[in-house]
Coordinates of C-alpha atoms in Angstrom, one line a residue:
X1 CA -7.6 -10.2 -17.3
X2 CA -9.5 -9.9 -14.0
X3 CA -7.8 -8.1 -11.1
X4 CA -8.9 -10.5 -8.3
X5 CA -5.8 -12.7 -8.2
X6 CA -3.4 -9.7 -8.3
X7 CA -5.2 -8.1 -5.3
X8 CA -5.3 -11.4 -3.3
X9 CA -1.6 -12.1 -4.0
X10 CA -0.6 -8.5 -3.0
X11 CA -2.6 -8.7 0.3
X12 CA -0.9 -12.0 1.1
X13 CA 2.6 -10.6 0.5
X14 CA 1.9 -7.5 2.6
X15 CA 0.6 -9.6 5.4
X16 CA 3.7 -11.7 5.4
X17 CA 5.9 -8.6 5.4
X18 CA 4.2 -7.3 8.6
X19 CA 4.5 -10.8 10.1
X20 CA 8.3 -11.0 9.4
X21 CA 8.8 -7.5 10.8
X22 CA 7.1 -8.2 14.1
X23 CA 9.0 -11.5 14.5
X24 CA 12.2 -9.5 14.6
X25 CA 11.1 -7.8 17.8
X26 CA 12.4 -9.5 20.9
X27 CA 11.0 -9.4 24.4
X28 CA 13.1 -7.7 27.1
X29 CA 15.5 -10.0 29.0
X30 CA 14.2 -8.8 32.3
X31 CA 11.5 -6.7 33.8
X32 CA 13.5 -3.5 34.3
X33 CA 12.9 -0.2 32.5
X34 CA 16.5 -0.3 31.3
X35 CA 15.8 -3.5 29.4
X36 CA 12.7 -2.0 27.9
X37 CA 14.5 1.2 26.9
X38 CA 16.9 -1.0 24.9
X39 CA 14.0 -2.0 22.7
X40 CA 12.9 1.5 21.9
X41 CA 14.9 1.8 18.6
X42 CA 13.4 -1.5 17.4
X43 CA 9.9 -0.4 18.4
X44 CA 10.3 2.9 16.6
X45 CA 11.6 1.4 13.4
X46 CA 8.9 -1.3 13.5
X47 CA 6.1 1.2 14.1
X48 CA 7.4 3.4 11.3
X49 CA 7.6 0.5 8.8
X50 CA 4.2 -0.8 9.9
X51 CA 2.7 2.6 9.1
X52 CA 4.3 2.7 5.7
X53 CA 3.1 -0.8 4.8
X54 CA -0.4 0.1 6.0
X55 CA -0.3 3.2 3.8
X56 CA 0.7 1.2 0.8
X57 CA -2.0 -1.4 1.5
X58 CA -4.6 1.2 1.9
X59 CA -3.7 3.1 -1.2
X60 CA -3.2 0.0 -3.3
X61 CA -6.7 -1.1 -2.3
X62 CA -8.3 2.2 -3.3
X63 CA -6.4 2.3 -6.5
X64 CA -7.6 -1.1 -7.6
X65 CA -11.2 -0.1 -6.7
X66 CA -11.0 2.1 -9.8
X67 CA -9.4 -0.7 -11.9
X68 CA -11.7 -3.0 -13.9
X69 CA -9.0 -5.2 -15.5
X70 CA -5.2 -5.6 -15.7
X71 CA -2.7 -6.7 -18.3
X72 CA 0.7 -8.3 -18.2
X73 CA 2.5 -4.9 -17.8
X74 CA 0.5 -4.0 -14.7
X75 CA 1.2 -7.5 -13.2
X76 CA 4.9 -7.0 -13.5
X77 CA 4.7 -3.4 -12.2
X78 CA 2.8 -4.7 -9.2
X79 CA 5.5 -7.3 -8.6
X80 CA 8.1 -4.6 -8.9
X81 CA 6.3 -2.7 -6.1
X82 CA 6.1 -5.9 -4.0
X83 CA 9.8 -6.5 -4.4
X84 CA 10.7 -3.1 -2.8
X85 CA 8.1 -3.6 -0.1
X86 CA 9.5 -7.0 0.7
X87 CA 12.8 -5.4 1.6
X88 CA 11.1 -3.5 4.4
X89 CA 11.9 -6.2 7.1
X90 CA 15.6 -6.2 6.2
X91 CA 16.2 -2.4 6.3
X92 CA 13.9 -2.1 9.3
X93 CA 15.9 -4.6 11.3
X94 CA 19.2 -3.1 10.1
X95 CA 18.0 0.4 11.1
X96 CA 17.0 -0.9 14.6
X97 CA 20.2 -2.9 15.2
X98 CA 22.4 0.0 14.2
X99 CA 20.5 2.6 16.2
X100 CA 20.1 5.0 13.3
X101 CA 23.7 4.7 11.9
X102 CA 24.3 6.7 8.7
X103 CA 24.4 3.8 6.2
X104 CA 21.4 1.9 7.4
X105 CA 19.4 5.1 7.7
X106 CA 20.2 6.0 4.1
X107 CA 19.4 2.5 3.0
X108 CA 16.1 2.6 4.7
X109 CA 15.3 5.8 2.8
X110 CA 16.4 4.4 -0.5
X111 CA 14.0 1.5 -0.1
X112 CA 11.2 3.9 0.8
X113 CA 12.1 6.0 -2.3
X114 CA 12.1 3.0 -4.6
X115 CA 8.8 1.8 -3.2
X116 CA 7.3 5.2 -3.9
X117 CA 8.7 5.3 -7.4
X118 CA 7.4 1.7 -8.2
X119 CA 4.0 2.7 -6.8
X120 CA 4.0 5.8 -9.1
X121 CA 4.9 3.5 -12.1
X122 CA 2.1 1.1 -11.3
X123 CA -0.3 4.0 -11.0
X124 CA 0.9 5.4 -14.3
X125 CA 0.5 2.1 -16.1
X126 CA -3.0 1.6 -14.8
X127 CA -4.0 5.1 -16.0
X128 CA -2.5 4.3 -19.4
X129 CA -4.3 1.0 -19.6
X130 CA -7.7 2.6 -18.7
X131 CA -7.3 5.9 -20.4
X132 CA -6.7 9.6 -19.4
X133 CA -10.4 10.0 -18.6
X134 CA -10.6 7.0 -16.3
X135 CA -11.7 7.2 -12.6
X136 CA -8.2 6.8 -11.4
X137 CA -6.9 9.6 -13.6
X138 CA -9.6 11.9 -12.4
X139 CA -9.0 11.0 -8.7
X140 CA -5.2 11.5 -8.8
X141 CA -5.3 14.9 -10.4
X142 CA -2.1 16.9 -9.8
X143 CA -0.9 14.4 -7.1
X144 CA 1.0 17.0 -5.0
X145 CA 1.9 14.5 -2.2
X146 CA 3.2 12.0 -4.8
X147 CA 5.5 14.7 -6.2
X148 CA 6.7 16.0 -2.8
X149 CA 7.5 12.6 -1.3
X150 CA 10.4 11.6 -3.6
X151 CA 12.1 15.0 -2.9
X152 CA 11.8 14.5 0.9
X153 CA 13.1 11.0 0.6
X154 CA 16.1 12.2 -1.4
X155 CA 16.8 14.9 1.2
X156 CA 16.6 12.4 4.0
X157 CA 19.0 10.0 2.2
X158 CA 21.6 12.8 1.8
X159 CA 21.0 14.1 5.4
X160 CA 21.8 10.6 6.8
X161 CA 25.5 11.3 6.1
X162 CA 25.4 14.3 8.4
X163 CA 22.6 14.1 10.9
X164 CA 20.5 10.9 11.0
X165 CA 17.9 12.5 13.2
X166 CA 17.0 14.8 10.3
X167 CA 16.4 11.7 8.2
X168 CA 14.3 10.1 10.9
X169 CA 12.2 13.3 11.3
X170 CA 11.6 13.4 7.5
X171 CA 10.6 9.8 7.4
X172 CA 8.0 10.4 10.1
X173 CA 6.8 13.5 8.4
X174 CA 6.2 11.7 5.1
X175 CA 4.4 8.9 6.9
X176 CA 2.2 11.5 8.7
X177 CA 1.5 13.2 5.4
X178 CA 0.2 10.0 3.8
X179 CA -1.5 8.8 7.0
X180 CA -4.0 11.7 6.7
X181 CA -7.0 10.1 4.9
X182 CA -6.9 10.8 1.2
X183 CA -10.5 10.9 0.0
X184 CA -9.8 11.7 -3.7
X185 CA -10.5 8.2 -5.0
X186 CA -13.5 7.6 -2.7
X187 CA -15.0 11.0 -3.7
X188 CA -14.5 10.3 -7.4
X189 CA -16.1 6.8 -7.2
X190 CA -19.0 8.2 -5.1
X191 CA -19.6 11.0 -7.6
X192 CA -19.4 8.6 -10.5
X193 CA -21.9 6.2 -8.9
X194 CA -24.3 9.1 -8.1
X195 CA -24.1 10.3 -11.7
X196 CA -24.7 6.8 -13.0
X197 CA -27.7 6.3 -10.7
X198 CA -29.1 9.6 -11.7
X199 CA -28.7 8.8 -15.4
X200 CA -30.3 5.4 -14.9
X201 CA -33.3 7.1 -13.1
X202 CA -33.6 9.6 -15.9
X203 CA -33.6 6.8 -18.5
X204 CA -36.3 4.9 -16.7
X205 CA -38.5 8.0 -16.7

């Protein structure tokens, strides 16, 4: 089946998630710096979650650029990913309200971990649907960042029981790691298009 409805639905859900998160932010009660400083934990957690949602939206978009069609399994895997992403507003607000308390910090990491696992599952099912020699399979390659991230999430979850600032640093580190533009898919698509155009030109000759 065509992929258009899946992409449109996913974009809408991600937009709603960001909207819900920003609505949780409250303006200071007065104009003092003290009142503003009280909002810093909320701003930090919102910014971090916003970056993560942006990363998922960006990578989701690129992944489906290489996908020509989807099946029922991919639809459910995509819903599985959206389920974990839809929990971002809850754990973000809990993390902010608790000011990095151990349990909310660990819960935040658990949701991030499950979102990463569900994205990997979706990616794996798309590759299986399209074949091992598909554009996505070529672009992903060894997927070093995809393998490192779950390990760092697990360390952050465990560290929340001892020093929550370690967890916070790891969450920021993972976000920065994925925030760096990943050109694998774009390069693969560009190379494939160039090869196809060259072959068409050769055929015309």
